[in-house]
PDB file of C-alpha atoms and ligand atoms in Angstrom:
ATOM      1  CA  MET A   1      66.000 -10.219 -27.774  1.00  0.00           C
ATOM      2  CA  SER A   2      69.264  -8.933 -26.418  1.00  0.00           C
ATOM      3  CA  LEU A   3      68.756  -9.709 -22.708  1.00  0.00           C
ATOM      4  CA  THR A   4      68.139 -12.880 -20.752  1.00  0.00           C
ATOM      5  CA  PHE A   5      65.884 -12.733 -17.705  1.00  0.00           C
ATOM      6  CA  THR A   6      68.930 -12.973 -15.431  1.00  0.00           C
ATOM      7  CA  GLU A   7      70.715 -10.154 -17.284  1.00  0.00           C
ATOM      8  CA  ALA A   8      67.593  -8.011 -17.016  1.00  0.00           C
ATOM      9  CA  ILE A   9      67.496  -8.562 -13.234  1.00  0.00           C
ATOM     10  CA  GLU A  10      71.099  -7.297 -13.018  1.00  0.00           C
ATOM     11  CA  LEU A  11      70.393  -4.332 -15.312  1.00  0.00           C
ATOM     12  CA  ILE A  12      67.365  -3.322 -13.245  1.00  0.00           C
ATOM     13  CA  ARG A  13      69.273  -3.759  -9.980  1.00  0.00           C
ATOM     14  CA  GLN A  14      71.759  -1.107 -11.095  1.00  0.00           C
ATOM     15  CA  ALA A  15      69.667   1.269 -13.224  1.00  0.00           C
ATOM     16  CA  PRO A  16      69.151   4.676 -11.633  1.00  0.00           C
ATOM     17  CA  ARG A  17      66.400   5.811 -14.015  1.00  0.00           C
ATOM     18  CA  ILE A  18      63.573   3.356 -14.621  1.00  0.00           C
ATOM     19  CA  VAL A  19      60.114   4.058 -16.045  1.00  0.00           C
ATOM     20  CA  GLY A  20      57.175   1.781 -15.310  1.00  0.00           C
ATOM     21  CA  PHE A  21      54.348   1.700 -17.829  1.00  0.00           C
ATOM     22  CA  THR A  22      51.165  -0.269 -17.274  1.00  0.00           C
ATOM     23  CA  GLY A  23      47.923  -1.234 -18.943  1.00  0.00           C
ATOM     24  CA  ALA A  24      44.807  -2.995 -17.800  1.00  0.00           C
ATOM     25  CA  GLY A  25      46.678  -6.329 -17.475  1.00  0.00           C
ATOM     26  CA  ILE A  26      48.358  -5.306 -14.229  1.00  0.00           C
ATOM     27  CA  SER A  27      44.966  -5.022 -12.541  1.00  0.00           C
ATOM     28  CA  THR A  28      43.426  -8.337 -13.647  1.00  0.00           C
ATOM     29  CA  GLU A  29      45.058 -10.021 -10.638  1.00  0.00           C
ATOM     30  CA  SER A  30      43.179  -7.477  -8.494  1.00  0.00           C
ATOM     31  CA  GLY A  31      39.914  -8.673 -10.047  1.00  0.00           C
ATOM     32  CA  ILE A  32      39.403  -5.883 -12.591  1.00  0.00           C
ATOM     33  CA  PRO A  33      38.846  -7.292 -16.086  1.00  0.00           C
ATOM     34  CA  ASP A  34      41.060  -5.938 -18.865  1.00  0.00           C
ATOM     35  CA  PHE A  35      39.862  -4.584 -22.151  1.00  0.00           C
ATOM     36  CA  ARG A  36      40.873  -7.125 -24.734  1.00  0.00           C
ATOM     37  CA  SER A  37      40.961 -10.484 -23.005  1.00  0.00           C
ATOM     38  CA  PRO A  38      37.796 -12.402 -23.915  1.00  0.00           C
ATOM     39  CA  GLY A  39      34.802 -12.522 -21.598  1.00  0.00           C
ATOM     40  CA  GLY A  40      35.487  -9.432 -19.470  1.00  0.00           C
ATOM     41  CA  VAL A  41      32.729  -7.023 -18.496  1.00  0.00           C
ATOM     42  CA  TRP A  42      34.379  -4.358 -20.624  1.00  0.00           C
ATOM     43  CA  ALA A  43      34.342  -6.604 -23.677  1.00  0.00           C
ATOM     44  CA  ASN A  44      30.551  -6.794 -23.352  1.00  0.00           C
ATOM     45  CA  ASN A  45      30.059  -3.048 -23.158  1.00  0.00           C
ATOM     46  CA  ARG A  46      29.703  -0.808 -26.163  1.00  0.00           C
ATOM     47  CA  ILE A  47      32.396   1.891 -26.386  1.00  0.00           C
ATOM     48  CA  ILE A  48      30.928   5.386 -26.198  1.00  0.00           C
ATOM     49  CA  GLU A  49      33.167   7.917 -27.871  1.00  0.00           C
ATOM     50  CA  TYR A  50      33.527  11.424 -26.501  1.00  0.00           C
ATOM     51  CA  GLN A  51      31.572  13.120 -29.290  1.00  0.00           C
ATOM     52  CA  GLU A  52      28.632  10.814 -28.750  1.00  0.00           C
ATOM     53  CA  PHE A  53      28.713  11.459 -24.996  1.00  0.00           C
ATOM     54  CA  ILE A  54      28.535  15.203 -25.666  1.00  0.00           C
ATOM     55  CA  SER A  55      25.808  15.071 -28.276  1.00  0.00           C
ATOM     56  CA  SER A  56      23.436  12.384 -27.041  1.00  0.00           C
ATOM     57  CA  ARG A  57      21.602  12.079 -23.740  1.00  0.00           C
ATOM     58  CA  ALA A  58      20.951   8.398 -24.494  1.00  0.00           C
ATOM     59  CA  ALA A  59      24.719   7.874 -24.810  1.00  0.00           C
ATOM     60  CA  ARG A  60      25.330   9.642 -21.481  1.00  0.00           C
ATOM     61  CA  ILE A  61      22.731   7.426 -19.819  1.00  0.00           C
ATOM     62  CA  GLU A  62      24.402   4.321 -21.282  1.00  0.00           C
ATOM     63  CA  ALA A  63      27.888   5.536 -20.277  1.00  0.00           C
ATOM     64  CA  TRP A  64      26.756   6.084 -16.686  1.00  0.00           C
ATOM     65  CA  ARG A  65      24.950   2.723 -16.638  1.00  0.00           C
ATOM     66  CA  GLN A  66      28.238   1.054 -17.564  1.00  0.00           C
ATOM     67  CA  LYS A  67      30.225   3.003 -14.968  1.00  0.00           C
ATOM     68  CA  VAL A  68      27.746   2.228 -12.210  1.00  0.00           C
ATOM     69  CA  MET A  69      28.034  -1.451 -13.117  1.00  0.00           C
ATOM     70  CA  THR A  70      31.852  -1.551 -13.012  1.00  0.00           C
ATOM     71  CA  TRP A  71      32.333   0.789 -10.015  1.00  0.00           C
ATOM     72  CA  PRO A  72      31.686  -1.674  -7.116  1.00  0.00           C
ATOM     73  CA  ASP A  73      34.453  -4.046  -8.311  1.00  0.00           C
ATOM     74  CA  MET A  74      36.837  -1.192  -9.013  1.00  0.00           C
ATOM     75  CA  ARG A  75      36.118   0.417  -5.646  1.00  0.00           C
ATOM     76  CA  ALA A  76      36.738  -2.853  -3.793  1.00  0.00           C
ATOM     77  CA  ALA A  77      39.905  -3.821  -5.692  1.00  0.00           C
ATOM     78  CA  GLN A  78      43.240  -3.828  -3.867  1.00  0.00           C
ATOM     79  CA  PRO A  79      46.721  -3.316  -5.337  1.00  0.00           C
ATOM     80  CA  ASN A  80      48.476  -6.626  -6.077  1.00  0.00           C
ATOM     81  CA  ALA A  81      52.090  -7.841  -6.214  1.00  0.00           C
ATOM     82  CA  GLY A  82      52.639  -6.111  -9.572  1.00  0.00           C
ATOM     83  CA  HIS A  83      51.609  -2.684  -8.268  1.00  0.00           C
ATOM     84  CA  LEU A  84      53.701  -3.200  -5.131  1.00  0.00           C
ATOM     85  CA  ALA A  85      56.788  -4.117  -7.164  1.00  0.00           C
ATOM     86  CA  PHE A  86      56.739  -0.691  -8.837  1.00  0.00           C
ATOM     87  CA  VAL A  87      56.346   0.973  -5.425  1.00  0.00           C
ATOM     88  CA  GLU A  88      59.406  -0.977  -4.297  1.00  0.00           C
ATOM     89  CA  LEU A  89      61.413   0.446  -7.240  1.00  0.00           C
ATOM     90  CA  GLU A  90      60.288   3.915  -6.187  1.00  0.00           C
ATOM     91  CA  LYS A  91      61.356   3.291  -2.577  1.00  0.00           C
ATOM     92  CA  ARG A  92      64.781   2.253  -3.863  1.00  0.00           C
ATOM     93  CA  GLY A  93      65.007   5.645  -5.593  1.00  0.00           C
ATOM     94  CA  GLN A  94      65.164   4.116  -9.076  1.00  0.00           C
ATOM     95  CA  LEU A  95      61.735   4.926 -10.514  1.00  0.00           C
ATOM     96  CA  ILE A  96      61.533   8.278 -12.315  1.00  0.00           C
ATOM     97  CA  ALA A  97      57.920   7.817 -13.439  1.00  0.00           C
ATOM     98  CA  MET A  98      55.020   5.428 -13.069  1.00  0.00           C
ATOM     99  CA  ILE A  99      53.003   5.883 -16.238  1.00  0.00           C
ATOM    100  CA  THR A 100      49.657   4.127 -16.452  1.00  0.00           C
ATOM    101  CA  GLN A 101      46.821   3.843 -18.921  1.00  0.00           C
ATOM    102  CA  ASN A 102      44.644   2.549 -16.112  1.00  0.00           C
ATOM    103  CA  ILE A 103      41.807   4.452 -14.558  1.00  0.00           C
ATOM    104  CA  ASP A 104      41.315   2.268 -11.493  1.00  0.00           C
ATOM    105  CA  GLY A 105      43.495   4.302  -9.098  1.00  0.00           C
ATOM    106  CA  LEU A 106      45.386   1.192  -7.932  1.00  0.00           C
ATOM    107  CA  HIS A 107      48.865   2.643  -8.488  1.00  0.00           C
ATOM    108  CA  GLN A 108      47.881   5.633  -6.379  1.00  0.00           C
ATOM    109  CA  ARG A 109      46.479   3.380  -3.665  1.00  0.00           C
ATOM    110  CA  ALA A 110      49.625   1.225  -3.749  1.00  0.00           C
ATOM    111  CA  GLY A 111      51.471   4.266  -2.414  1.00  0.00           C
ATOM    112  CA  HIS A 112      53.314   6.087  -5.202  1.00  0.00           C
ATOM    113  CA  ASP A 113      54.408   9.667  -4.749  1.00  0.00           C
ATOM    114  CA  PRO A 114      51.814  11.649  -6.765  1.00  0.00           C
ATOM    115  CA  GLY A 115      54.718  13.508  -8.369  1.00  0.00           C
ATOM    116  CA  LYS A 116      55.880  10.244  -9.959  1.00  0.00           C
ATOM    117  CA  LEU A 117      52.480   8.951 -11.049  1.00  0.00           C
ATOM    118  CA  ILE A 118      51.170   9.822 -14.515  1.00  0.00           C
ATOM    119  CA  GLU A 119      47.598   8.693 -15.221  1.00  0.00           C
ATOM    120  CA  LEU A 120      47.404   9.140 -18.992  1.00  0.00           C
ATOM    121  CA  HIS A 121      43.758   8.196 -19.301  1.00  0.00           C
ATOM    122  CA  GLY A 122      42.535   9.902 -16.140  1.00  0.00           C
ATOM    123  CA  THR A 123      40.807   8.268 -13.210  1.00  0.00           C
ATOM    124  CA  MET A 124      37.504   6.682 -12.249  1.00  0.00           C
ATOM    125  CA  LEU A 125      37.881   7.913  -8.675  1.00  0.00           C
ATOM    126  CA  HIS A 126      35.929  11.048  -9.417  1.00  0.00           C
ATOM    127  CA  ALA A 127      33.572  12.658 -11.896  1.00  0.00           C
ATOM    128  CA  VAL A 128      34.121  16.055 -13.448  1.00  0.00           C
ATOM    129  CA  CYS A 129      31.845  18.689 -14.974  1.00  0.00           C
ATOM    130  CA  LEU A 130      32.721  19.133 -18.640  1.00  0.00           C
ATOM    131  CA  SER A 131      31.718  22.827 -18.474  1.00  0.00           C
ATOM    132  CA  CYS A 132      33.167  24.199 -15.212  1.00  0.00           C
ATOM    133  CA  SER A 133      35.550  21.377 -14.174  1.00  0.00           C
ATOM    134  CA  HIS A 134      33.907  21.027 -10.744  1.00  0.00           C
ATOM    135  CA  GLN A 135      34.677  17.577  -9.344  1.00  0.00           C
ATOM    136  CA  ILE A 136      32.652  15.204  -7.203  1.00  0.00           C
ATOM    137  CA  SER A 137      33.632  11.794  -5.873  1.00  0.00           C
ATOM    138  CA  MET A 138      32.656   8.712  -7.824  1.00  0.00           C
ATOM    139  CA  ASP A 139      30.721   7.482  -4.776  1.00  0.00           C
ATOM    140  CA  GLU A 140      28.570  10.608  -4.904  1.00  0.00           C
ATOM    141  CA  ALA A 141      28.092  10.382  -8.680  1.00  0.00           C
ATOM    142  CA  VAL A 142      27.100   6.708  -8.516  1.00  0.00           C
ATOM    143  CA  ALA A 143      24.693   7.379  -5.637  1.00  0.00           C
ATOM    144  CA  ARG A 144      23.010  10.090  -7.710  1.00  0.00           C
ATOM    145  CA  VAL A 145      22.651   7.793 -10.735  1.00  0.00           C
ATOM    146  CA  GLU A 146      21.220   5.063  -8.536  1.00  0.00           C
ATOM    147  CA  ALA A 147      18.778   7.576  -7.042  1.00  0.00           C
ATOM    148  CA  GLY A 148      17.375   8.268 -10.509  1.00  0.00           C
ATOM    149  CA  GLU A 149      19.638  10.904 -12.144  1.00  0.00           C
ATOM    150  CA  THR A 150      20.423   8.633 -15.066  1.00  0.00           C
ATOM    151  CA  ALA A 151      22.760  11.194 -16.692  1.00  0.00           C
ATOM    152  CA  PRO A 152      23.829  13.412 -13.782  1.00  0.00           C
ATOM    153  CA  GLU A 153      24.546  17.092 -14.314  1.00  0.00           C
ATOM    154  CA  CYS A 154      26.706  19.545 -12.387  1.00  0.00           C
ATOM    155  CA  LYS A 155      24.935  21.113  -9.404  1.00  0.00           C
ATOM    156  CA  LYS A 156      26.954  24.306  -9.821  1.00  0.00           C
ATOM    157  CA  CYS A 157      26.447  25.047 -13.513  1.00  0.00           C
ATOM    158  CA  GLY A 158      24.248  22.341 -15.074  1.00  0.00           C
ATOM    159  CA  GLY A 159      27.053  20.998 -17.301  1.00  0.00           C
ATOM    160  CA  TYR A 160      27.413  17.314 -18.117  1.00  0.00           C
ATOM    161  CA  LEU A 161      29.136  15.202 -15.480  1.00  0.00           C
ATOM    162  CA  LYS A 162      31.532  12.565 -16.802  1.00  0.00           C
ATOM    163  CA  THR A 163      33.978  10.277 -15.066  1.00  0.00           C
ATOM    164  CA  ALA A 164      37.403  11.963 -15.061  1.00  0.00           C
ATOM    165  CA  THR A 165      38.622   9.477 -17.638  1.00  0.00           C
ATOM    166  CA  VAL A 166      39.787  10.066 -21.201  1.00  0.00           C
ATOM    167  CA  SER A 167      37.305   8.568 -23.657  1.00  0.00           C
ATOM    168  CA  PHE A 168      38.101   7.466 -27.177  1.00  0.00           C
ATOM    169  CA  GLY A 169      37.948  10.629 -29.294  1.00  0.00           C
ATOM    170  CA  GLN A 170      38.764  12.900 -26.335  1.00  0.00           C
ATOM    171  CA  ALA A 171      41.989  14.923 -26.211  1.00  0.00           C
ATOM    172  CA  MET A 172      44.799  13.484 -24.113  1.00  0.00           C
ATOM    173  CA  PRO A 173      45.746  15.572 -21.058  1.00  0.00           C
ATOM    174  CA  GLU A 174      48.613  17.784 -22.245  1.00  0.00           C
ATOM    175  CA  ARG A 175      50.567  18.024 -18.995  1.00  0.00           C
ATOM    176  CA  GLU A 176      50.514  14.263 -18.421  1.00  0.00           C
ATOM    177  CA  MET A 177      51.574  13.545 -21.993  1.00  0.00           C
ATOM    178  CA  HIS A 178      54.431  16.010 -21.707  1.00  0.00           C
ATOM    179  CA  ARG A 179      55.629  14.451 -18.428  1.00  0.00           C
ATOM    180  CA  ALA A 180      55.344  10.946 -19.925  1.00  0.00           C
ATOM    181  CA  TYR A 181      57.347  11.853 -23.055  1.00  0.00           C
ATOM    182  CA  GLU A 182      60.026  13.465 -20.923  1.00  0.00           C
ATOM    183  CA  ALA A 183      60.328  10.383 -18.684  1.00  0.00           C
ATOM    184  CA  ALA A 184      60.413   8.001 -21.664  1.00  0.00           C
ATOM    185  CA  GLU A 185      63.196  10.061 -23.255  1.00  0.00           C
ATOM    186  CA  ASN A 186      65.283  10.102 -20.090  1.00  0.00           C
ATOM    187  CA  CYS A 187      65.186   6.567 -18.731  1.00  0.00           C
ATOM    188  CA  GLU A 188      67.630   3.676 -18.989  1.00  0.00           C
ATOM    189  CA  VAL A 189      65.073   0.935 -18.587  1.00  0.00           C
ATOM    190  CA  PHE A 190      61.428   1.086 -19.661  1.00  0.00           C
ATOM    191  CA  ILE A 191      59.283  -1.714 -18.213  1.00  0.00           C
ATOM    192  CA  ALA A 192      55.945  -2.116 -20.037  1.00  0.00           C
ATOM    193  CA  VAL A 193      53.544  -4.380 -18.211  1.00  0.00           C
ATOM    194  CA  GLY A 194      50.063  -5.705 -18.979  1.00  0.00           C
ATOM    195  CA  SER A 195      49.332  -3.648 -22.046  1.00  0.00           C
ATOM    196  CA  SER A 196      48.394  -4.862 -25.504  1.00  0.00           C
ATOM    197  CA  LEU A 197      50.299  -1.735 -26.689  1.00  0.00           C
ATOM    198  CA  VAL A 198      47.740  -0.887 -29.345  1.00  0.00           C
ATOM    199  CA  VAL A 199      46.113   2.205 -27.811  1.00  0.00           C
ATOM    200  CA  TYR A 200      47.854   5.342 -29.116  1.00  0.00           C
ATOM    201  CA  PRO A 201      49.400   7.732 -28.250  1.00  0.00           C
ATOM    202  CA  ALA A 202      50.210   5.824 -25.013  1.00  0.00           C
ATOM    203  CA  ALA A 203      51.708   2.889 -26.913  1.00  0.00           C
ATOM    204  CA  TYR A 204      54.161   5.258 -28.589  1.00  0.00           C
ATOM    205  CA  LEU A 205      56.013   5.710 -25.266  1.00  0.00           C
ATOM    206  CA  PRO A 206      57.907   2.367 -25.186  1.00  0.00           C
ATOM    207  CA  ALA A 207      59.113   2.986 -28.737  1.00  0.00           C
ATOM    208  CA  LEU A 208      60.210   6.514 -27.821  1.00  0.00           C
ATOM    209  CA  ALA A 209      62.199   5.197 -24.845  1.00  0.00           C
ATOM    210  CA  LYS A 210      63.875   2.625 -27.068  1.00  0.00           C
ATOM    211  CA  GLN A 211      64.756   5.232 -29.712  1.00  0.00           C
ATOM    212  CA  ASN A 212      66.410   7.283 -26.980  1.00  0.00           C
ATOM    213  CA  GLY A 213      68.658   4.424 -25.921  1.00  0.00           C
ATOM    214  CA  ALA A 214      66.653   2.753 -23.143  1.00  0.00           C
ATOM    215  CA  ARG A 215      66.387  -0.992 -22.752  1.00  0.00           C
ATOM    216  CA  LEU A 216      62.786  -2.134 -23.221  1.00  0.00           C
ATOM    217  CA  VAL A 217      61.339  -4.964 -21.135  1.00  0.00           C
ATOM    218  CA  ILE A 218      57.782  -6.145 -21.837  1.00  0.00           C
ATOM    219  CA  ILE A 219      55.789  -8.397 -19.524  1.00  0.00           C
ATOM    220  CA  ASN A 220      52.536  -9.519 -21.108  1.00  0.00           C
ATOM    221  CA  ARG A 221      50.824 -12.866 -21.392  1.00  0.00           C
ATOM    222  CA  THR A 222      49.948 -12.295 -25.063  1.00  0.00           C
ATOM    223  CA  GLU A 223      51.895 -10.861 -28.018  1.00  0.00           C
ATOM    224  CA  THR A 224      52.237  -7.123 -28.589  1.00  0.00           C
ATOM    225  CA  PRO A 225      53.232  -5.209 -31.739  1.00  0.00           C
ATOM    226  CA  LEU A 226      56.385  -3.979 -29.950  1.00  0.00           C
ATOM    227  CA  ASP A 227      57.708  -7.418 -28.957  1.00  0.00           C
ATOM    228  CA  GLU A 228      60.199  -7.436 -31.826  1.00  0.00           C
ATOM    229  CA  TYR A 229      61.801  -4.183 -30.585  1.00  0.00           C
ATOM    230  CA  ALA A 230      62.023  -5.300 -26.949  1.00  0.00           C
ATOM    231  CA  ASP A 231      65.261  -6.348 -25.269  1.00  0.00           C
ATOM    232  CA  LEU A 232      63.294  -8.874 -23.238  1.00  0.00           C
ATOM    233  CA  VAL A 233      59.730 -10.173 -23.514  1.00  0.00           C
ATOM    234  CA  VAL A 234      58.380 -12.118 -20.562  1.00  0.00           C
ATOM    235  CA  ARG A 235      55.264 -14.116 -21.333  1.00  0.00           C
ATOM    236  CA  ASP A 236      54.055 -14.762 -17.829  1.00  0.00           C
ATOM    237  CA  GLU A 237      51.681 -13.553 -15.143  1.00  0.00           C
ATOM    238  CA  ILE A 238      52.685 -10.090 -13.943  1.00  0.00           C
ATOM    239  CA  GLY A 239      52.282 -10.786 -10.223  1.00  0.00           C
ATOM    240  CA  LYS A 240      54.764 -13.610 -10.551  1.00  0.00           C
ATOM    241  CA  ALA A 241      57.233 -12.180 -13.093  1.00  0.00           C
ATOM    242  CA  LEU A 242      57.594  -8.545 -12.022  1.00  0.00           C
ATOM    243  CA  PRO A 243      58.637  -9.127  -8.378  1.00  0.00           C
ATOM    244  CA  LYS A 244      61.224 -11.635  -9.697  1.00  0.00           C
ATOM    245  CA  LEU A 245      62.491  -9.186 -12.287  1.00  0.00           C
ATOM    246  CA  ILE A 246      63.129  -6.494  -9.714  1.00  0.00           C
ATOM    247  CA  ALA A 247      64.608  -9.074  -7.283  1.00  0.00           C
ATOM    248  CA  MET A 248      62.009  -8.259  -4.656  1.00  0.00           C
ATOM    249  CA  ASN A 249      61.902 -10.333  -1.486  1.00  0.00           C
ATOM    250  CA  VAL A 250      58.351 -11.704  -1.426  1.00  0.00           C
TER     251      VAL A 250
HETATM  252  P1  NAD B   1      44.363  -4.275 -22.937  1.00  0.00           P
HETATM  253  O1  NAD B   1      43.169  -4.922 -22.325  1.00  0.00           O
HETATM  254  O2  NAD B   1      44.309  -3.886 -24.356  1.00  0.00           O
HETATM  255  O3  NAD B   1      45.616  -5.224 -22.736  1.00  0.00           O
HETATM  256  C1  NAD B   1      45.852  -5.874 -21.531  1.00  0.00           C
HETATM  257  C2  NAD B   1      46.956  -6.880 -21.802  1.00  0.00           C
HETATM  258  O4  NAD B   1      47.340  -7.459 -20.559  1.00  0.00           O
HETATM  259  C3  NAD B   1      46.511  -8.026 -22.712  1.00  0.00           C
HETATM  260  O5  NAD B   1      47.425  -8.119 -23.786  1.00  0.00           O
HETATM  261  C4  NAD B   1      46.557  -9.280 -21.811  1.00  0.00           C
HETATM  262  O6  NAD B   1      47.035 -10.405 -22.501  1.00  0.00           O
HETATM  263  C5  NAD B   1      47.520  -8.860 -20.732  1.00  0.00           C
HETATM  264  N1  NAD B   1      47.259  -9.423 -19.405  1.00  0.00           N
HETATM  265  C6  NAD B   1      46.088  -9.439 -18.722  1.00  0.00           C
HETATM  266  N2  NAD B   1      46.254  -9.941 -17.488  1.00  0.00           N
HETATM  267  C7  NAD B   1      47.569 -10.288 -17.394  1.00  0.00           C
HETATM  268  C8  NAD B   1      48.352 -10.864 -16.364  1.00  0.00           C
HETATM  269  N3  NAD B   1      47.836 -11.169 -15.168  1.00  0.00           N
HETATM  270  N4  NAD B   1      49.675 -11.098 -16.615  1.00  0.00           N
HETATM  271  C9  NAD B   1      50.227 -10.787 -17.827  1.00  0.00           C
HETATM  272  N5  NAD B   1      49.517 -10.217 -18.832  1.00  0.00           N
HETATM  273  C10 NAD B   1      48.215  -9.961 -18.617  1.00  0.00           C
HETATM  274  O7  NAD B   1      44.721  -3.037 -22.011  1.00  0.00           O
HETATM  275  P2  NAD B   1      45.477  -1.691 -22.336  1.00  0.00           P
HETATM  276  O8  NAD B   1      46.654  -1.932 -23.209  1.00  0.00           O
HETATM  277  O9  NAD B   1      45.642  -1.039 -21.030  1.00  0.00           O
HETATM  278  O10 NAD B   1      44.430  -0.832 -23.205  1.00  0.00           O
HETATM  279  C11 NAD B   1      43.070  -0.779 -22.861  1.00  0.00           C
HETATM  280  C12 NAD B   1      42.511   0.578 -22.463  1.00  0.00           C
HETATM  281  O11 NAD B   1      41.394   0.368 -21.589  1.00  0.00           O
HETATM  282  C13 NAD B   1      43.481   1.421 -21.684  1.00  0.00           C
HETATM  283  O12 NAD B   1      43.418   2.667 -22.249  1.00  0.00           O
HETATM  284  C14 NAD B   1      42.940   1.479 -20.267  1.00  0.00           C
HETATM  285  O13 NAD B   1      42.838   2.840 -19.860  1.00  0.00           O
HETATM  286  C15 NAD B   1      41.515   0.997 -20.328  1.00  0.00           C
HETATM  287  N6  NAD B   1      41.167   0.006 -19.250  1.00  0.00           N
HETATM  288  C16 NAD B   1      41.593   0.229 -17.976  1.00  0.00           C
HETATM  289  C17 NAD B   1      41.299  -0.698 -16.983  1.00  0.00           C
HETATM  290  C18 NAD B   1      41.790  -0.420 -15.597  1.00  0.00           C
HETATM  291  O14 NAD B   1      41.927   0.745 -15.224  1.00  0.00           O
HETATM  292  N7  NAD B   1      42.085  -1.437 -14.795  1.00  0.00           N
HETATM  293  C19 NAD B   1      40.584  -1.861 -17.273  1.00  0.00           C
HETATM  294  C20 NAD B   1      40.155  -2.055 -18.611  1.00  0.00           C
HETATM  295  C21 NAD B   1      40.464  -1.105 -19.592  1.00  0.00           C
END
């Protein structure tokens, strides 16, 4: 590692072009379980890939059952100190992009400019028709499932309704990926927080930033495959470490 924590604070204080990149770990302190830590709700749910969702009504019923189960906690969750630290960097005019793999909408609710926020894996805040792209709110979708529509369909065209999230096996959103690559290529500091950095293509972004000359800082409580390339790895809780790293008055 080429930076100490203190040197990283100084680097971040002066850097005009910073990219924030987050995974599920930033939201655990808001009460939303991550994907790979043991014992979480998500760990107990079977992954339904996109192709299965499309081809099997039973899979759609199971996917919606899982979403209905996780929605109340996600809906009630509030942004925490980690989310607010990135908003602070944006207020200082230093953040060029807030890239997230999360679908919980907490970065949006923390107050980022939508033009800076890139939700690579979509959002749970609404459901979308896979045929005509008509959207409804997640509250409405969940209410319909609870009222007996176990695999709800679009009221406009009869297509399958799915949360507006990117499932395994589903194409990544092109515009978001393009914006994320551009930001990664043009930043001086790339701060990757709360991600196991194993889900591709998202996990390619820190490496891309590094190849283009950025300093890479990783905050994660467990090891990641990119630790050896990072300029600084902080093995601590995000809500504690990130505000310190950006010298935020808390
Ligand atoms: P992941 O679960 O694979 O990795 C999360 C990482 O964060 C882990 O390595 C864990 O050790 C670390 N971590 C957890 N809490 C932490 C804390 N308080 N401080 C420091 N480190 C902490 O998550 P991922 O890399 O984002 O990949 C999982 C996929 O699942 C993503 O695509 C994401 O879209 C999705 N997902 C999203 C949410 C959400 O929106 N909140 C929740 C679960 C899964």
